[in-house]
Each structure stands twice: as C-alpha cells, then as structure tokens.
XYZ file of C-alpha atoms in Angstrom:
536
model
C -4.735 58.623 -12.555
C -7.074 60.063 -10.293
C -10.858 59.786 -9.970
C -10.782 63.818 -9.720
C -8.405 63.905 -13.173
C -10.484 61.211 -14.896
C -13.697 63.368 -14.180
C -12.218 66.556 -15.371
C -11.178 64.460 -18.372
C -14.764 63.077 -19.331
C -16.125 66.837 -18.818
C -13.805 68.142 -21.000
C -14.605 65.649 -23.557
C -18.372 65.789 -22.619
C -17.804 69.574 -24.283
C -16.154 68.642 -26.971
C -18.630 65.980 -28.044
C -21.304 68.350 -27.186
C -20.449 71.375 -29.107
C -19.672 68.991 -32.215
C -22.951 67.837 -32.163
C -24.559 71.498 -31.701
C -21.969 73.008 -34.886
C -24.408 73.591 -37.709
C -27.117 74.807 -35.186
C -28.444 78.271 -34.993
C -29.430 80.177 -32.582
C -32.938 79.527 -34.277
C -32.482 75.628 -33.948
C -31.353 75.464 -30.257
C -31.599 71.850 -28.525
C -34.988 71.071 -26.596
C -33.863 69.348 -23.596
C -37.227 67.993 -23.175
C -36.843 65.937 -26.253
C -33.418 64.068 -25.274
C -33.071 61.315 -22.414
C -29.969 61.989 -20.723
C -28.997 58.410 -18.482
C -25.195 57.201 -17.356
C -23.575 53.449 -17.630
C -20.845 53.117 -15.302
C -20.102 49.614 -16.076
C -19.874 51.102 -20.029
C -20.772 49.457 -22.803
C -18.592 46.653 -25.201
C -20.231 46.586 -28.166
C -23.788 47.537 -29.889
C -23.763 44.077 -31.881
C -27.417 42.740 -30.673
C -25.433 38.945 -31.165
C -22.848 40.008 -27.999
C -25.725 41.519 -25.930
C -24.719 39.982 -23.019
C -24.286 42.285 -20.691
C -26.970 44.436 -19.085
C -25.240 47.731 -20.142
C -24.881 46.120 -24.087
C -28.620 44.879 -23.649
C -30.120 48.094 -22.686
C -28.358 50.088 -25.452
C -29.266 46.829 -28.333
C -32.661 47.344 -27.037
C -33.147 50.766 -28.604
C -31.561 49.739 -31.487
C -32.724 46.644 -32.580
C -36.147 44.465 -33.076
C -36.505 40.894 -33.087
C -39.210 38.465 -34.225
C -41.046 38.745 -30.467
C -40.554 40.623 -27.954
C -41.847 40.627 -23.767
C -43.420 43.403 -22.234
C -44.149 44.676 -18.625
C -46.162 41.575 -17.977
C -44.101 38.945 -19.263
C -46.500 38.485 -22.139
C -45.036 37.684 -25.387
C -46.081 40.138 -28.198
C -45.569 40.700 -31.678
C -42.523 42.598 -32.611
C -41.325 42.326 -36.410
C -43.630 39.206 -36.814
C -47.467 40.586 -36.812
C -48.454 36.490 -36.063
C -47.223 33.185 -35.599
C -48.834 29.032 -35.211
C -46.825 26.189 -33.418
C -47.308 22.710 -35.132
C -49.188 20.571 -32.866
C -46.101 18.635 -32.036
C -44.423 22.089 -30.800
C -41.402 22.044 -32.972
C -42.178 24.381 -36.009
C -42.572 27.720 -35.614
C -43.921 29.919 -38.634
C -44.100 33.608 -38.318
C -46.161 36.154 -40.538
C -43.933 39.509 -40.635
C -45.109 43.286 -40.696
C -44.131 44.631 -44.136
C -43.742 48.311 -42.279
C -40.638 47.563 -40.965
C -37.519 49.744 -42.299
C -33.754 49.400 -41.673
C -32.387 52.616 -39.817
C -30.890 54.927 -43.548
C -27.372 53.697 -44.685
C -25.678 54.516 -47.977
C -25.079 50.740 -48.353
C -29.040 50.173 -49.065
C -28.856 52.416 -52.458
C -30.686 55.359 -53.771
C -33.346 55.026 -51.000
C -30.873 55.040 -47.935
C -33.072 52.162 -46.381
C -35.311 48.936 -47.613
C -37.771 47.033 -45.614
C -37.230 44.049 -43.729
C -37.991 40.964 -45.369
C -37.831 36.839 -44.088
C -34.363 36.340 -45.494
C -32.952 38.868 -43.017
C -33.683 37.033 -40.156
C -32.244 33.709 -42.173
C -28.929 35.750 -42.469
C -28.944 36.875 -39.292
C -29.681 33.342 -37.543
C -26.628 32.024 -39.637
C -24.235 34.723 -38.646
C -25.169 34.429 -34.713
C -24.920 30.491 -35.011
C -21.264 30.914 -36.846
C -18.569 30.698 -33.694
C -16.409 32.444 -35.830
C -18.368 35.291 -34.870
C -17.867 34.441 -31.040
C -21.480 35.902 -30.727
C -22.325 35.441 -26.654
C -25.625 34.154 -27.398
C -24.942 31.422 -29.444
C -26.123 28.965 -27.233
C -30.068 30.359 -28.180
C -29.644 28.459 -31.354
C -28.560 25.239 -29.615
C -32.252 23.725 -30.266
C -32.839 24.770 -33.831
C -33.145 21.918 -36.063
C -32.932 24.417 -38.648
C -34.650 27.963 -40.231
C -35.402 29.317 -43.702
C -37.420 31.940 -45.346
C -40.656 30.569 -47.319
C -41.074 34.065 -48.803
C -40.603 37.478 -48.200
C -43.045 37.926 -45.455
C -42.575 33.972 -43.708
C -40.065 32.596 -41.364
C -40.074 29.294 -40.333
C -37.800 28.197 -37.851
C -38.113 24.424 -37.178
C -36.708 22.857 -33.213
C -35.081 19.637 -32.439
C -37.179 19.371 -29.555
C -40.268 20.488 -28.538
C -39.673 23.557 -25.622
C -42.340 25.645 -24.832
C -40.099 28.750 -23.390
C -38.291 28.992 -27.019
C -40.814 32.493 -28.228
C -39.149 33.925 -25.010
C -35.529 32.850 -25.971
C -35.779 34.228 -29.633
C -37.061 37.342 -28.008
C -33.917 38.128 -26.225
C -31.547 41.007 -28.261
C -29.581 38.598 -29.841
C -31.919 37.304 -32.478
C -32.294 40.528 -33.572
C -32.257 41.255 -36.708
C -29.342 42.806 -38.668
C -29.094 43.909 -42.327
C -26.679 41.706 -44.643
C -25.431 44.887 -46.696
C -23.329 46.089 -44.035
C -21.590 42.191 -43.959
C -20.082 42.430 -47.629
C -16.522 43.393 -46.839
C -16.350 41.358 -42.814
C -17.765 43.242 -39.927
C -16.076 46.686 -40.537
C -19.186 48.577 -41.624
C -21.853 47.604 -39.140
C -18.504 47.738 -36.382
C -18.582 51.579 -37.686
C -22.135 52.240 -38.176
C -24.592 49.467 -36.418
C -27.820 49.597 -38.830
C -30.773 47.844 -36.759
C -34.644 48.573 -36.842
C -35.482 50.149 -33.125
C -37.332 53.202 -32.203
C -33.318 54.962 -32.301
C -30.298 54.879 -34.789
C -27.046 55.341 -34.352
C -25.330 58.289 -34.280
C -21.987 58.785 -32.621
C -19.628 56.816 -29.551
C -16.779 57.948 -27.921
C -15.577 54.912 -26.178
C -15.478 55.657 -22.342
C -17.427 58.875 -22.920
C -20.469 59.377 -24.364
C -22.857 57.835 -26.890
C -25.387 59.190 -28.691
C -28.426 57.989 -30.465
C -30.942 59.914 -31.990
C -35.140 59.146 -33.523
C -35.857 56.248 -36.007
C -38.210 59.137 -38.424
C -38.976 55.762 -40.242
C -39.943 53.424 -36.493
C -42.913 50.960 -37.170
C -44.933 51.380 -34.052
C -47.809 54.054 -33.029
C -49.408 54.883 -30.076
C -53.152 54.836 -29.300
C -53.366 58.329 -30.752
C -51.868 57.846 -34.215
C -48.573 59.521 -33.193
C -45.156 57.710 -34.829
C -43.086 56.530 -31.787
C -40.603 57.081 -30.278
C -41.415 60.741 -28.468
C -37.932 61.582 -27.730
C -35.757 63.192 -30.013
C -32.421 61.887 -28.866
C -30.940 59.094 -26.200
C -27.337 60.623 -24.914
C -25.630 57.884 -22.897
C -22.774 59.011 -20.466
C -20.297 56.362 -18.849
C -19.073 58.088 -15.165
C -17.001 55.691 -14.220
C -18.258 56.330 -10.174
C -21.735 55.645 -9.087
C -21.528 58.593 -6.377
C -20.619 60.892 -9.611
C -23.596 58.896 -11.673
C -25.784 60.415 -8.434
C -24.818 63.846 -8.191
C -25.512 64.148 -11.953
C -29.026 63.334 -11.346
C -29.168 65.983 -8.546
C -28.049 68.314 -10.872
C -30.610 67.674 -13.659
C -27.544 66.577 -16.006
C -29.339 62.787 -16.213
C -33.148 61.698 -16.095
C -32.437 58.065 -14.449
C -30.645 56.143 -12.433
C -30.972 52.345 -11.716
C -30.372 51.412 -8.797
C -28.273 52.133 -5.952
C -24.312 51.079 -4.849
C -24.442 50.329 -0.744
C -21.634 52.863 -0.004
C -24.419 55.296 -0.219
C -27.561 53.593 0.224
C -28.271 55.265 3.410
C -28.052 58.691 1.705
C -31.125 58.429 -0.365
C -33.036 56.039 1.542
C -34.769 56.813 4.451
C -35.207 53.443 7.264
C -38.369 52.326 5.650
C -36.599 51.739 1.887
C -38.422 55.256 0.376
C -36.863 58.532 -0.831
C -35.294 60.747 2.027
C -37.294 63.598 1.604
C -34.632 66.197 0.979
C -34.701 64.772 -2.520
C -38.204 63.995 -3.422
C -38.972 67.511 -4.640
C -36.571 66.979 -7.834
C -36.095 62.879 -8.083
C -39.251 59.989 -8.327
C -38.604 56.787 -6.968
C -39.969 53.860 -8.984
C -39.622 50.101 -7.520
C -40.051 47.026 -10.346
C -39.732 43.797 -9.244
C -37.224 41.825 -11.181
C -36.457 38.230 -11.748
C -33.562 37.591 -10.339
C -32.848 35.451 -6.923
C -29.669 35.937 -4.793
C -28.560 32.731 -2.557
C -26.170 31.025 -1.308
C -24.871 27.739 -2.907
C -23.081 24.672 -1.695
C -20.661 22.383 -4.364
C -21.743 18.936 -3.980
C -19.816 16.866 -6.300
C -16.478 16.008 -4.652
C -17.287 13.842 -1.732
C -16.624 16.675 0.750
C -20.121 18.577 0.429
C -21.400 19.836 3.338
C -24.298 17.263 5.209
C -27.828 17.818 4.030
C -28.272 18.282 7.708
C -26.641 21.624 7.977
C -27.758 22.489 4.684
C -31.568 22.317 5.461
C -30.361 24.280 9.167
C -28.763 26.987 7.228
C -32.219 27.175 5.286
C -34.252 27.312 8.843
C -31.662 29.485 10.722
C -31.731 32.726 8.547
C -34.260 35.502 8.949
C -34.463 36.567 5.299
C -36.973 39.308 6.543
C -34.548 41.197 8.341
C -32.184 41.259 5.889
C -34.627 43.173 3.462
C -35.470 45.400 6.540
C -32.302 46.517 7.409
C -29.685 45.594 4.909
C -31.661 46.036 1.790
C -33.248 49.212 3.055
C -36.710 47.320 1.729
C -34.990 46.701 -1.814
C -36.318 43.358 -2.804
C -38.540 40.657 -0.951
C -37.556 38.014 1.133
C -37.308 34.333 -0.586
C -40.022 32.992 1.402
C -40.300 30.530 -1.474
C -37.727 28.513 -3.635
C -35.360 29.498 -6.164
C -38.048 30.492 -8.440
C -38.736 34.476 -7.769
C -42.526 35.963 -7.913
C -43.353 36.791 -10.668
C -42.978 33.903 -12.380
C -45.596 31.032 -12.882
C -44.036 28.045 -10.467
C -43.052 29.918 -7.866
C -44.557 28.990 -4.726
C -43.871 29.969 -0.699
C -44.513 25.949 0.448
C -41.416 25.334 -1.505
C -39.341 27.587 0.915
C -38.149 27.063 4.144
C -39.647 29.399 7.151
C -37.589 31.064 9.481
C -37.129 28.234 12.688
C -34.068 28.519 14.808
C -35.294 25.553 16.976
C -35.716 23.500 13.548
C -32.658 24.533 12.583
C -30.572 23.786 15.604
C -32.548 20.174 15.968
C -30.493 19.209 12.536
C -27.691 20.388 13.743
C -27.711 18.635 16.717
C -28.750 15.319 15.000
C -25.275 16.078 12.692
C -23.414 16.169 15.875
C -24.648 13.590 17.179
C -22.842 11.547 14.323
C -20.221 13.807 13.413
C -18.920 14.911 17.255
C -16.451 17.274 16.116
C -16.683 20.699 15.950
C -17.510 21.483 11.990
C -16.806 25.303 10.264
C -18.236 26.260 7.189
C -16.767 28.632 4.773
C -18.420 30.997 3.303
C -16.725 32.848 -0.196
C -17.942 36.131 -1.061
C -16.759 39.299 -2.866
C -16.450 42.812 -1.306
C -19.725 44.003 -2.219
C -21.634 41.828 -1.062
C -19.965 40.982 2.903
C -22.437 42.615 4.654
C -25.147 40.123 3.806
C -22.733 37.327 4.647
C -21.385 38.661 7.421
C -24.750 38.842 8.784
C -25.348 35.440 7.954
C -22.129 33.908 10.040
C -24.119 36.049 12.986
C -27.199 33.797 12.554
C -25.484 30.804 12.456
C -23.959 31.518 15.283
C -26.991 31.673 17.260
C -27.586 28.362 16.213
C -24.400 27.214 17.043
C -23.128 27.003 13.455
C -19.414 28.629 13.038
C -19.002 30.090 9.748
C -15.881 32.120 8.153
C -16.749 34.681 5.447
C -14.257 34.053 2.927
C -13.975 37.407 0.741
C -12.355 37.001 -2.331
C -11.329 39.849 -6.131
C -14.130 39.107 -8.560
C -12.508 36.957 -11.392
C -11.060 34.521 -8.689
C -14.787 34.706 -7.471
C -16.133 33.719 -11.188
C -13.599 31.033 -12.065
C -13.521 28.598 -8.355
C -17.807 28.937 -8.680
C -17.232 27.376 -12.179
C -14.458 24.886 -11.156
C -16.216 23.793 -7.920
C -13.090 25.200 -5.179
C -15.661 26.777 -3.220
C -17.579 24.826 -1.191
C -20.139 27.394 -0.559
C -20.337 30.741 -2.096
C -22.428 33.505 -2.744
C -24.635 33.857 -5.975
C -27.140 35.270 -8.058
C -29.292 34.366 -10.885
C -31.265 36.871 -13.400
C -33.791 35.741 -16.107
C -32.812 35.444 -19.592
C -36.004 35.256 -20.565
C -39.188 35.044 -18.187
C -39.601 31.344 -17.904
C -38.927 29.409 -14.701
C -37.059 26.792 -17.305
C -34.357 29.264 -17.114
C -34.287 29.093 -13.214
C -34.422 25.201 -12.956
C -31.563 24.822 -15.548
C -29.459 24.978 -12.763
C -30.178 22.405 -11.298
C -30.205 19.707 -14.228
C -27.725 17.464 -14.189
C -26.778 18.078 -18.088
C -25.690 21.602 -16.920
C -22.397 20.942 -14.720
C -20.343 23.965 -14.721
C -18.061 25.014 -16.053
C -20.153 24.299 -19.744
C -23.409 24.820 -17.965
C -25.087 26.872 -15.250
C -25.412 23.779 -12.779
C -22.947 25.791 -10.220
C -23.592 23.370 -7.413
C -23.547 19.939 -9.604
C -27.110 19.306 -8.230
C -28.176 15.940 -9.955
C -31.414 14.140 -9.156
C -33.036 11.416 -11.790
C -36.708 12.341 -11.027
C -36.028 15.807 -11.277
C -34.255 15.512 -14.678
C -37.479 13.420 -15.782
C -39.330 15.753 -14.726
C -37.495 18.848 -16.740
C -37.711 16.616 -19.526
C -41.337 16.048 -19.571
C -41.964 20.083 -18.625
C -40.852 20.490 -22.486
C -44.074 18.467 -24.180
C -46.393 20.466 -21.946
C -47.997 23.129 -23.975
C -50.680 23.938 -21.647
C -49.253 27.138 -19.484
C -51.073 25.919 -16.057
C -49.937 22.530 -16.519
C -46.029 23.562 -17.025
C -46.185 25.579 -14.002
C -47.535 23.270 -11.744
C -44.710 20.687 -12.910
C -42.006 23.915 -12.306
C -43.782 23.935 -8.810
C -42.601 20.634 -8.361
C -39.434 20.965 -9.826
C -38.034 23.199 -7.329
C -39.495 21.589 -4.278
C -37.547 18.376 -5.567
C -34.671 20.519 -5.390
C -34.877 22.524 -2.350
C -35.748 19.183 -0.454
C -32.103 18.496 -0.924
C -31.280 22.266 -0.273
C -28.153 22.536 -2.247
C -28.573 26.259 -2.202
C -30.135 28.787 0.744
C -32.606 31.330 -1.461
C -31.834 34.685 0.316
C -34.263 37.171 -1.243
C -35.467 37.712 -5.022
C -34.698 40.999 -6.290
C -35.749 44.378 -7.205
C -35.285 47.182 -9.369
C -35.063 50.580 -7.911
C -35.225 53.783 -10.509
C -34.658 57.160 -9.246
C -35.974 59.151 -12.470
C -35.715 63.306 -13.118
C -39.649 64.253 -12.170
C -40.045 65.307 -15.720
C -39.795 62.013 -16.619
C -43.008 60.350 -17.441
C -44.313 56.740 -18.688
C -40.993 55.122 -17.348
C -40.849 51.939 -16.389
C -38.340 48.787 -16.241
C -39.395 45.669 -17.248
C -38.832 42.415 -14.720
C -36.190 40.982 -16.709
C -34.628 44.502 -16.516
C -34.774 45.709 -20.269
C -34.847 49.790 -20.928
C -37.526 50.810 -23.207
C -37.339 54.272 -24.075
C -40.019 53.781 -26.811
C -42.724 55.611 -25.075
C -41.327 57.449 -22.291
C -41.068 61.661 -22.753
C -40.268 64.752 -20.737
C -42.187 67.511 -19.516
C -40.855 70.410 -20.346
C-alpha cells in the first residue's frame, strides 16, 4: 500500500469517526475546537494498560488516564498525587502513604448504581499484585523487584516495605506502571478493562480505532483544582491520530489540524529550523517553538567483555578527539547540549563538567601514539549504528581520521542493532539512555556489574569493584546532597575507564499552535495536559 493510499484511508476513517462522535449533536451544540487538544503519535499506541506503559506513546496516553501514589513535577521534585502525604522509616525501608478521600474512578457500570467509587488503599494492593504477576507480562514488573511486601492498613493508609533501602524509590513508583486500577473490571479476566480502560486521571477513555484515532474525554470527577478553585482539566477532549509519516504530521500542524508536534525528523530539520536552531520565520506567525531539557544521554558505547575490547588509550583518545559543540551547532541545529560532563545529564544531581573530556586533539594523538608504540599495526575501529544516526557517526569518523584513527561506520537494521547491543555482537556502537525516573541512579545502573546485558542495561559490560561498592553505598544515604556527591564520584570512576563516549544531552523541541497555552514537557518527557488550554 502506498503512502498516498494510506493517507487517504486515514482521512476517510477520521471522517467516519468524527461523524460518529458528532451524531446526535444539534446545530446548537457544535463542537468547540478551543476545548479539544489534537496531537499525533506516528509510532502508534499499543496498549492503554499502565503495566504496559513502556513506550513513549503508551506512556503519554496512560499519563492522561491514570494516577499513582506520587508524581514528579517539572523541576523533578516528588509531589503528592493520590497520596496526600507519606512518611519514611529511619532505616529507609518502610514507606507509609495517607491517601486522599476525594479520588474517584472514571464512571463505569461495573461500579453499580453510582457508576463510580472512591479509590481506597486496597486498590493499590490489587494494582501492585497485578503489576508483579508474571502471567500479566507487564513491562513494568521490574519496579517491584526491591519490594518485600505491601498492604492496606485501612481504607486510607497503604504501606510498602522494601528489601533494601533505596532513596530513589518514590521516583520509581511515580512511573505509570504503578498507577491504580479498579478490581471490578477484572472479574472476568482482562477483557472488560482492555475494552474500556478505567483510571482516575484528568481524561477518560471514549473511543479507539487502532492505527487511526483515539479520543479521550474530560473526567468530570477529577480531583485537582487550579488556584482559582476551578476543577481541572480545562480541555473537554484529547484527539490522538496516528499518521505514520512525520512530514505528514508537520503538514497537519501547519494546516491547524494538530495542536502540537514533539521533536523533528532529521529529514526536514533544515526546513523548519534556521541555522541557529530557531524556528524558521515563515512559520512563526502560526507556530511556537518550545525547548525543554530532556534527561537523556546520547553516546557511543564500547563492549569490554570478550578479550578483544578496544584499548583504554584509544577509548580515551576518542573522548578527547571529538568536538561535541560542532555536533550541536551543525548536525543538531542547536537541539541539545554538548556532553561536557560524564554520563549523568545536565539537570540531575550528580552531573559534573569535571567528569568529562574536554576537546583536546593533541592529547588524543598522544594517546594514539602511545598505543601504536606497543601495537604498531594500524587499527581500524568499526562503529555500528542505524540509518537514522548515520550523520553523527560519519562526522565522528571524519574527526577520528584527523587524529590518525581510522573508523568505519557499519549501518544495520533496528532489530539487528537491538539484538547486537544485548548480546555483545558489536565492539563499538551508538546508543542512548533516557530516564525512567528522575534520579542519577537510573543512569549509573548501566555500569553496575550485576546488570550485564542481556538481563540488565549494562551493555558495555563495564565492571569495577570500587564502582559497585560505592553504588551500594548510595542506597544507604538519605541526604540528597551527600548522595549527589556519591553519584558524581561514581560517574568519575566510570569515565576514567572510558567505556563510553558521551556525545550530547538531549532536548525536547515542542512545536505548538500559538493558541495553545500552559503546555510544557517534563524532563522525563511525560505529557501532561491537565492545565493546558487553547485560546478561541
């Protein structure tokens, strides 16, 4: 099927759905476009079940539908959600949550004559049971690995006991995996919930036609209010389409059929952005560009565990020999921050510019010369990537040629790349890591020796007894400032061995209709439309 055919099929389906949604509306009850937020997910949504909120598309939708005990704000602080407050035991292992009494599930006949009911502590017991049950194949079950037990002390109090103290724990359970769902919709298995997912969030499920469109409607019972005591959310509905082409998504934004587009496809970056990374002036009358930091590090990784790993001197030389500012300026059009520190990105406690390698081609050449005195035969490095990131990899290869290190770029399909990273097939490869939760431990876990891929995220198979010991020590430190110092030291230990070449810390670029107000994207790239509104 051609792209043109897909697009016409998509437009036809949208028309049918739109007419169906409007059926029964009179001319006096026309849809107010200022109350509808329209966005597109080119990568589709595979599930509205929070235990499957692994992909960004699923996560965005689930964040509109569900709530957890706690949440993270735009400044990466833990805030109350369904839990209005909590206490932590002195040993850091017991968390006791006091729940709000005004949080209600979305309306559904399963709740009986009242069509809804308040959330109580035992709902979290049910939701956690479901998340950890391997039969449910939840992608978020791993967040339960350090939980010893949990229970409802009464309808208002929920308690969690950890196996080991873990200071980032609140950030972990702020993830959508830990959202609350009602047991009434699972009495006949998963079918009722799958067909009509019910949560407590600012929006509730209305309709979903796979690969075509999803509609969420305002939850009239939502528990949050603004500072003028107006019940949130402001919007009446969220319409999500699934145009598969990013360039089609941009055209729909220009036409006014979408209210937001997140990030750019490299193929049309030059069309939308100026040389200095700002919005092209020909679009500025109708579109606004919002840049937000994103807790993600893009890097090259070495595999260190087969006896044929690339020598440490060459790894350090590659770190010294790459001008990262040029990547941001010329290849990224200003969309990111040069990785001047280690692996921990800017914005997280533990980041330090002192842990990075400054651009120093003389130092790089010296390291290469030292290596070649011992191993005089020429060494060719193979860097593996997927097609989407060839430009950055080819730039790197050109920079390495300037310091006397020959590098070939090996382009493979996405599935081959994922499998090769996990199994150690590639000695040197492009990768990126985005935060699951807002704590530097999330990044440092990639270098803990017990997390070797494929079972864990340590793709480099880096190991260091000193790193492991200090990593465990960080779990016992409840003082945030002291823990940040430990994180900084961990990043330093790892970077001295150079199992990676950090390239840049990522950034989210939001392109919005100028009528859209109050829209922000959190540093963990979580979409929140609770306080968003549109001018008429």
